Coordinates of C-alpha atoms in Angstrom, one line a residue:
X13 CA 79.9 -136.0 -59.8
X14 CA 81.8 -139.4 -59.7
X15 CA 79.8 -142.5 -60.9
X16 CA 78.4 -144.7 -57.9
X17 CA 78.0 -149.0 -58.7
X18 CA 74.7 -149.5 -57.1
X19 CA 72.6 -152.8 -56.3
X20 CA 68.7 -152.8 -55.9
X21 CA 67.6 -155.4 -52.8
X22 CA 64.1 -156.7 -53.3
X23 CA 64.6 -156.2 -56.9
X24 CA 61.9 -158.8 -58.7
X25 CA 59.0 -157.0 -56.9
X26 CA 56.9 -153.9 -57.9
X27 CA 59.2 -151.2 -56.3
X28 CA 62.4 -153.0 -56.8
X29 CA 61.5 -153.2 -60.7
X30 CA 60.4 -149.5 -60.3
X31 CA 64.1 -149.0 -59.2
X32 CA 65.8 -150.3 -61.8
X33 CA 63.6 -148.7 -64.6
X34 CA 64.5 -145.7 -62.8
X35 CA 68.5 -146.1 -62.6
X36 CA 69.3 -148.1 -66.1
X37 CA 69.7 -144.4 -67.3
X38 CA 71.0 -142.7 -64.4
X39 CA 73.9 -139.9 -65.1
X40 CA 75.1 -141.2 -61.3
X41 CA 74.4 -144.1 -60.4
X42 CA 75.3 -147.4 -62.3
X43 CA 73.3 -150.6 -61.6
X44 CA 75.8 -153.4 -61.4
X45 CA 73.7 -156.0 -59.2
X46 CA 70.6 -157.6 -58.2
X47 CA 69.6 -159.3 -55.4
X48 CA 66.5 -161.1 -53.9
X49 CA 65.3 -163.5 -51.9
X50 CA 67.0 -166.9 -52.1
X51 CA 63.9 -168.2 -54.7
X52 CA 65.4 -166.2 -57.0
X53 CA 69.1 -166.3 -56.8
X54 CA 70.8 -167.9 -59.0
X55 CA 67.9 -167.5 -62.2
X56 CA 68.7 -164.2 -64.6
X57 CA 66.2 -161.5 -64.0
X58 CA 64.3 -162.2 -66.9
X59 CA 64.0 -165.9 -65.3
X60 CA 63.3 -164.5 -62.1
X61 CA 60.6 -162.5 -62.8
X62 CA 58.7 -163.6 -65.4
X63 CA 55.6 -162.7 -66.6
X64 CA 55.5 -160.7 -63.2
X65 CA 57.1 -157.8 -65.2
X66 CA 54.7 -154.9 -63.6
X67 CA 56.2 -151.7 -65.1
X68 CA 54.4 -150.0 -68.1
X69 CA 57.6 -150.3 -70.3
X70 CA 59.4 -153.2 -71.2
X71 CA 62.1 -154.8 -69.1
X72 CA 65.3 -153.0 -70.1
X73 CA 67.6 -155.4 -71.6
X74 CA 70.5 -154.3 -69.9
X75 CA 69.5 -156.2 -66.5
X76 CA 67.4 -159.3 -68.4
X77 CA 70.6 -161.5 -68.4
X78 CA 72.0 -160.8 -64.9
X79 CA 72.4 -163.0 -62.4
X80 CA 69.6 -162.7 -59.1
X81 CA 72.0 -162.7 -55.9
X82 CA 70.7 -164.1 -52.5
X83 CA 70.0 -160.6 -50.8
X84 CA 71.0 -162.7 -47.1
X85 CA 74.1 -162.6 -48.6
X86 CA 75.4 -159.9 -47.7
X87 CA 79.0 -159.4 -48.0
X88 CA 78.7 -160.9 -51.6
X89 CA 76.2 -158.4 -52.7
X90 CA 78.1 -155.5 -50.9
X91 CA 81.6 -156.1 -51.5
X92 CA 80.1 -155.4 -55.2
X93 CA 78.6 -152.0 -55.4
X94 CA 79.0 -148.3 -53.4
X95 CA 75.8 -148.8 -51.5
X96 CA 72.2 -150.3 -52.1
X97 CA 68.7 -149.3 -52.2
X98 CA 66.4 -151.9 -50.2
X99 CA 63.0 -152.7 -51.1
X100 CA 62.6 -156.2 -49.4
X101 CA 58.8 -157.8 -48.9
X102 CA 59.7 -159.2 -45.1
X103 CA 58.7 -159.3 -41.7
X104 CA 59.8 -155.9 -40.2
X105 CA 62.2 -157.3 -37.7
X106 CA 63.8 -159.5 -40.3
X107 CA 64.1 -156.0 -42.4
X108 CA 65.4 -154.3 -39.8
X109 CA 68.2 -156.9 -39.2
X110 CA 68.9 -157.2 -42.7
X111 CA 69.7 -153.6 -43.6
X112 CA 71.7 -153.5 -40.5
X113 CA 73.4 -156.2 -41.6
X114 CA 74.0 -153.7 -45.2
X115 CA 75.2 -151.2 -42.9
X116 CA 77.5 -153.0 -40.7
X117 CA 79.2 -155.0 -44.3
X118 CA 80.1 -150.9 -45.1
X119 CA 77.7 -150.4 -47.3
X120 CA 75.0 -147.9 -47.3
X121 CA 71.3 -148.7 -47.4
X122 CA 68.5 -146.2 -49.1
X123 CA 65.6 -147.4 -48.1
X124 CA 62.0 -148.2 -48.8
X125 CA 60.5 -150.1 -46.4
X126 CA 58.9 -148.9 -43.3
X127 CA 61.1 -150.6 -40.4
X128 CA 64.0 -148.5 -39.9
X129 CA 61.2 -145.0 -40.2
X130 CA 61.4 -144.6 -36.0
X131 CA 64.9 -146.0 -35.4
X132 CA 66.1 -142.5 -33.8
X133 CA 69.0 -141.6 -35.3
X134 CA 68.1 -143.3 -39.1
X135 CA 66.8 -140.0 -41.0
X136 CA 63.7 -140.2 -42.8
X137 CA 63.9 -137.8 -45.5
X138 CA 61.6 -135.8 -48.1
X139 CA 64.7 -133.8 -49.8
X140 CA 62.9 -130.9 -50.3
X141 CA 61.6 -130.6 -46.2
X142 CA 63.9 -131.8 -44.0
X143 CA 67.6 -132.7 -46.2
X144 CA 69.5 -131.2 -42.7
X145 CA 68.1 -134.5 -40.7
X146 CA 71.4 -136.3 -42.9
X147 CA 73.3 -134.9 -40.5
X148 CA 72.2 -137.5 -37.8
X149 CA 75.0 -140.0 -39.9
X150 CA 77.7 -139.9 -37.8
X151 CA 75.8 -140.4 -35.2
X152 CA 74.4 -143.8 -36.4
X153 CA 78.0 -144.7 -37.7
X154 CA 79.0 -144.5 -34.1
X155 CA 76.4 -146.6 -32.9
X156 CA 77.1 -149.2 -35.8
X157 CA 80.6 -148.9 -35.4
X158 CA 81.2 -148.3 -39.3
X159 CA 83.1 -145.5 -41.7
X160 CA 81.2 -145.4 -44.4
X161 CA 77.5 -147.7 -43.4
X162 CA 74.7 -146.3 -42.5
X163 CA 70.7 -146.8 -43.1
X164 CA 68.7 -143.4 -44.5
X165 CA 65.4 -144.0 -45.3
X166 CA 62.0 -142.0 -47.3
X167 CA 58.6 -141.6 -45.9
X168 CA 55.5 -143.1 -46.5
X169 CA 54.3 -143.1 -50.1
X170 CA 50.9 -141.9 -48.5
X171 CA 52.3 -138.4 -47.1
X172 CA 54.0 -137.3 -50.1
X173 CA 50.9 -135.8 -51.5
X174 CA 49.9 -133.5 -48.0
X175 CA 53.2 -132.7 -46.5
X176 CA 55.1 -131.5 -49.3
X177 CA 51.7 -129.0 -49.2
X178 CA 51.3 -128.4 -45.8
X179 CA 55.7 -127.7 -45.5
X180 CA 55.4 -124.4 -46.5
X181 CA 52.8 -123.4 -44.6
X182 CA 54.1 -124.4 -40.9
X183 CA 55.6 -121.1 -40.5
X184 CA 51.3 -119.7 -40.4
X185 CA 51.5 -122.0 -37.1
X186 CA 49.4 -125.2 -38.1
X187 CA 47.4 -126.3 -34.8
X188 CA 45.4 -129.3 -36.8
X189 CA 44.9 -131.5 -39.7
X190 CA 42.5 -133.9 -40.7
X191 CA 43.6 -135.6 -43.9
X192 CA 41.8 -138.6 -46.1
X193 CA 43.9 -140.3 -48.1
X194 CA 42.4 -142.3 -51.5
X195 CA 45.8 -144.9 -51.9
X196 CA 46.3 -146.9 -55.5
X197 CA 46.5 -150.6 -55.4
X198 CA 50.3 -150.2 -57.0
X199 CA 50.8 -149.4 -53.5
X200 CA 49.4 -152.9 -52.4
X201 CA 52.1 -153.7 -55.0
X202 CA 48.8 -154.7 -57.2
X203 CA 47.8 -154.3 -60.5
X204 CA 44.2 -154.7 -61.8
X205 CA 44.6 -158.3 -63.1
X206 CA 46.4 -159.7 -59.5
X207 CA 43.3 -157.4 -57.9
X208 CA 40.3 -158.3 -58.5
X209 CA 38.7 -157.3 -55.1
X210 CA 38.7 -153.8 -55.9
X211 CA 37.0 -153.6 -59.0
X212 CA 34.2 -151.8 -58.4
X213 CA 35.0 -151.2 -54.6
X214 CA 36.5 -149.3 -52.0
X215 CA 38.5 -150.9 -49.2
X216 CA 38.2 -148.8 -46.5
X217 CA 41.0 -150.2 -44.5
X218 CA 44.7 -150.2 -45.2
X219 CA 46.9 -152.0 -42.1
X220 CA 49.2 -149.9 -40.1
X221 CA 48.8 -147.1 -43.3
X222 CA 46.5 -144.3 -41.2
X223 CA 49.5 -144.3 -37.8
X224 CA 52.1 -143.7 -39.9
X225 CA 50.2 -140.9 -41.8
X226 CA 49.7 -139.6 -38.7
X227 CA 53.3 -139.9 -37.0
X228 CA 55.5 -139.8 -39.9
X229 CA 54.8 -135.8 -40.6
X230 CA 55.8 -134.9 -36.8
X231 CA 59.5 -136.9 -37.1
X232 CA 60.0 -134.8 -40.9
X233 CA 59.2 -131.8 -38.8
X234 CA 61.5 -132.8 -36.1
X235 CA 65.2 -131.8 -35.2
X236 CA 68.4 -133.6 -33.9
X237 CA 69.0 -133.3 -30.6
X238 CA 72.5 -134.9 -29.8
X239 CA 72.3 -138.7 -31.3
X240 CA 68.7 -138.6 -32.0
X241 CA 66.0 -137.3 -33.9
X242 CA 63.3 -135.5 -31.9
X243 CA 60.0 -135.6 -33.9
X244 CA 58.0 -132.3 -33.6
X245 CA 55.1 -132.3 -31.1
X246 CA 52.5 -130.5 -33.3
X247 CA 50.5 -130.5 -35.1
X248 CA 48.0 -133.0 -34.2
X249 CA 47.0 -135.4 -37.4
X250 CA 44.3 -137.8 -37.6
X251 CA 44.1 -139.7 -40.7
X252 CA 41.7 -142.0 -42.7
X253 CA 43.1 -144.2 -45.5
X254 CA 41.3 -146.0 -48.3
X255 CA 42.2 -148.0 -51.0
X256 CA 40.3 -147.3 -54.4
X257 CA 39.9 -148.6 -57.7
X258 CA 43.4 -146.6 -59.8
X259 CA 46.6 -147.9 -60.6
X260 CA 48.9 -145.1 -59.1
X261 CA 48.9 -142.5 -58.0
X262 CA 47.5 -141.4 -54.0
X263 CA 45.3 -138.4 -53.7
X264 CA 45.0 -136.6 -50.4
X265 CA 41.7 -134.6 -49.2
X266 CA 43.0 -132.4 -46.6
X267 CA 41.6 -130.1 -43.7
X268 CA 43.9 -127.3 -41.9
X269 CA 43.7 -124.9 -38.9
X270 CA 46.5 -121.9 -38.2
X271 CA 47.4 -120.2 -35.4
X272 CA 47.3 -117.0 -37.7
X273 CA 44.9 -117.8 -41.0
X274 CA 46.7 -116.7 -44.2
X275 CA 44.8 -115.7 -46.7
X276 CA 44.2 -117.7 -49.8
X277 CA 46.6 -115.3 -52.0
X278 CA 49.2 -115.9 -49.5
X279 CA 49.1 -119.9 -49.6
X280 CA 49.2 -119.9 -53.6
X281 CA 52.1 -117.6 -53.4
X282 CA 53.4 -119.9 -50.9
X283 CA 53.1 -123.0 -53.1
X284 CA 54.4 -121.1 -56.2
X285 CA 57.3 -120.0 -54.8
X286 CA 58.5 -123.0 -52.4
X287 CA 61.5 -125.1 -53.0
X288 CA 63.8 -127.2 -51.4
X289 CA 67.5 -128.6 -51.0
X290 CA 66.4 -131.2 -54.2
X291 CA 65.5 -127.7 -56.4
X292 CA 68.5 -126.0 -54.8
X293 CA 71.4 -128.3 -55.1
X294 CA 69.6 -129.0 -58.6
X295 CA 69.7 -133.1 -58.4
X296 CA 69.0 -135.3 -61.1
X297 CA 65.9 -136.2 -60.2
X298 CA 64.3 -133.3 -58.8
X299 CA 61.4 -131.7 -60.1
X300 CA 61.9 -128.2 -61.2
X301 CA 58.8 -127.3 -59.7
X302 CA 57.6 -129.4 -56.9
X303 CA 54.3 -128.0 -56.1
X304 CA 51.9 -127.3 -59.0
X305 CA 48.5 -125.6 -58.3
X306 CA 45.5 -126.8 -60.4
X307 CA 43.0 -123.7 -60.7
X308 CA 40.5 -126.0 -62.2
X309 CA 37.9 -127.2 -60.5
X310 CA 38.0 -130.9 -61.2
X311 CA 41.7 -131.1 -60.9
X312 CA 44.0 -133.0 -59.6
X313 CA 43.2 -136.3 -61.1
X314 CA 45.8 -139.5 -61.0
X315 CA 44.8 -139.9 -64.6
X316 CA 45.6 -136.9 -66.2
X317 CA 48.3 -135.2 -63.7
X318 CA 50.4 -138.3 -61.6
X319 CA 53.2 -138.0 -64.4
X320 CA 53.9 -134.5 -63.4
X321 CA 57.3 -133.5 -63.9
X322 CA 58.1 -137.6 -64.7
X323 CA 56.3 -138.6 -61.7
X324 CA 58.3 -136.3 -58.9
X325 CA 56.2 -133.3 -58.4
X326 CA 52.6 -132.9 -56.0
X327 CA 49.7 -131.2 -57.6
X328 CA 47.4 -129.3 -55.8
X329 CA 43.5 -127.9 -56.5
X330 CA 40.6 -127.2 -54.9
X331 CA 41.8 -124.6 -52.2
X332 CA 38.9 -122.9 -50.5
X333 CA 38.1 -121.7 -46.7
X334 CA 36.2 -124.6 -44.9
X335 CA 33.7 -124.5 -42.2
X336 CA 35.2 -126.7 -39.6
X337 CA 38.9 -126.0 -40.3
X338 CA 40.1 -123.0 -42.0
X339 CA 40.6 -124.4 -45.2
X340 CA 40.3 -127.7 -47.4
X341 CA 42.3 -128.6 -50.5
X342 CA 43.1 -131.6 -52.6
X343 CA 47.1 -133.0 -53.6
X344 CA 48.1 -136.1 -55.7
X345 CA 51.3 -137.5 -56.0
X346 CA 52.6 -140.9 -58.2
X347 CA 53.1 -143.2 -55.1
X348 CA 56.0 -145.5 -56.8
X349 CA 57.4 -142.8 -58.2
X350 CA 57.5 -139.6 -55.5
X351 CA 56.3 -141.6 -53.0
X352 CA 58.3 -144.8 -53.2
X353 CA 61.1 -145.3 -55.9
X354 CA 61.7 -142.0 -56.9
X355 CA 61.9 -140.9 -53.7
X356 CA 64.5 -143.1 -52.4
X357 CA 66.9 -142.3 -55.7
X358 CA 66.2 -138.3 -55.1
X359 CA 67.4 -138.9 -51.6
X360 CA 70.6 -140.8 -52.5
X361 CA 70.8 -138.1 -55.0
X362 CA 71.4 -135.6 -52.0
X363 CA 73.5 -138.0 -49.7
X364 CA 75.8 -138.6 -53.1
X365 CA 75.9 -134.5 -53.6
X366 CA 76.7 -134.0 -49.7
X367 CA 79.8 -136.8 -49.6
X368 CA 77.7 -139.2 -47.2
X369 CA 78.1 -141.9 -50.5
X370 CA 81.7 -141.4 -50.3

């Protein structure tokens, strides 16, 4: 695989920092450019971030003296890279405009943001689930009038725990699903030091999260029709999303019903045998085993299991029959690795492997 020069737009925030940790030693991607708001532009990365470096590992030496560019100077940034990751903290309409500006500057965008998730010709991809949705990119390029430029996005971080667990069970005809998510504070860009209100507390509301949790799975399970992705019409989802005092790791409590109810043994077999394009193509960031089932009654736990397979695997446990639905279980994924930056890097690897970044 050729080496691609890559930039991070929104490099100073928590997800931008996570991107940097994942890219400094990446076998295919060479981190050459960092961009952020005008407040950070012109400073070295170390000066721009200062004491706000939130990763558990030290700031990599190779980025400390890199001069941060102004993310709004699209042509300047785009001229230095083969593509960018985008993780900016702006209003949704501003993000949409910025990402389209990069795409129209012939710079592909792999976005962590939600702004374009329901743009009909923008693929929202979990590589193990709907890798074929990247085939909409030529239609998007026709709309944008570009040869190379396009936008691809990853799905919301909360989905990454329960949709992968449900995906191999779709053959039994999932009719309805209830999910309660228990979401870590890093999903809000916070640490315990910057979010004291969460200590000894649970906050029963995360703005927009329940709508995303109910609607985005249906786009992931949709299909390409002409020049758009058409969302699936079933199953019906209902969700509640809570912020809990956990640093990293989103957990889901899932209740699911089927047209043709499988046995517990069939579900466990489907989980252990499941693999997708990320595994089949041996993408560098892909977990060898995507879905892991724990037989212990008290697993998975964020503290113990979020870093499974470098934080890119999904952990499942407590599968059992339910009195209202057919089955219930719990699941866990690392929200800034599999759920955010890591999922976007994996998507970029898929795009590179399939030739969309050439």
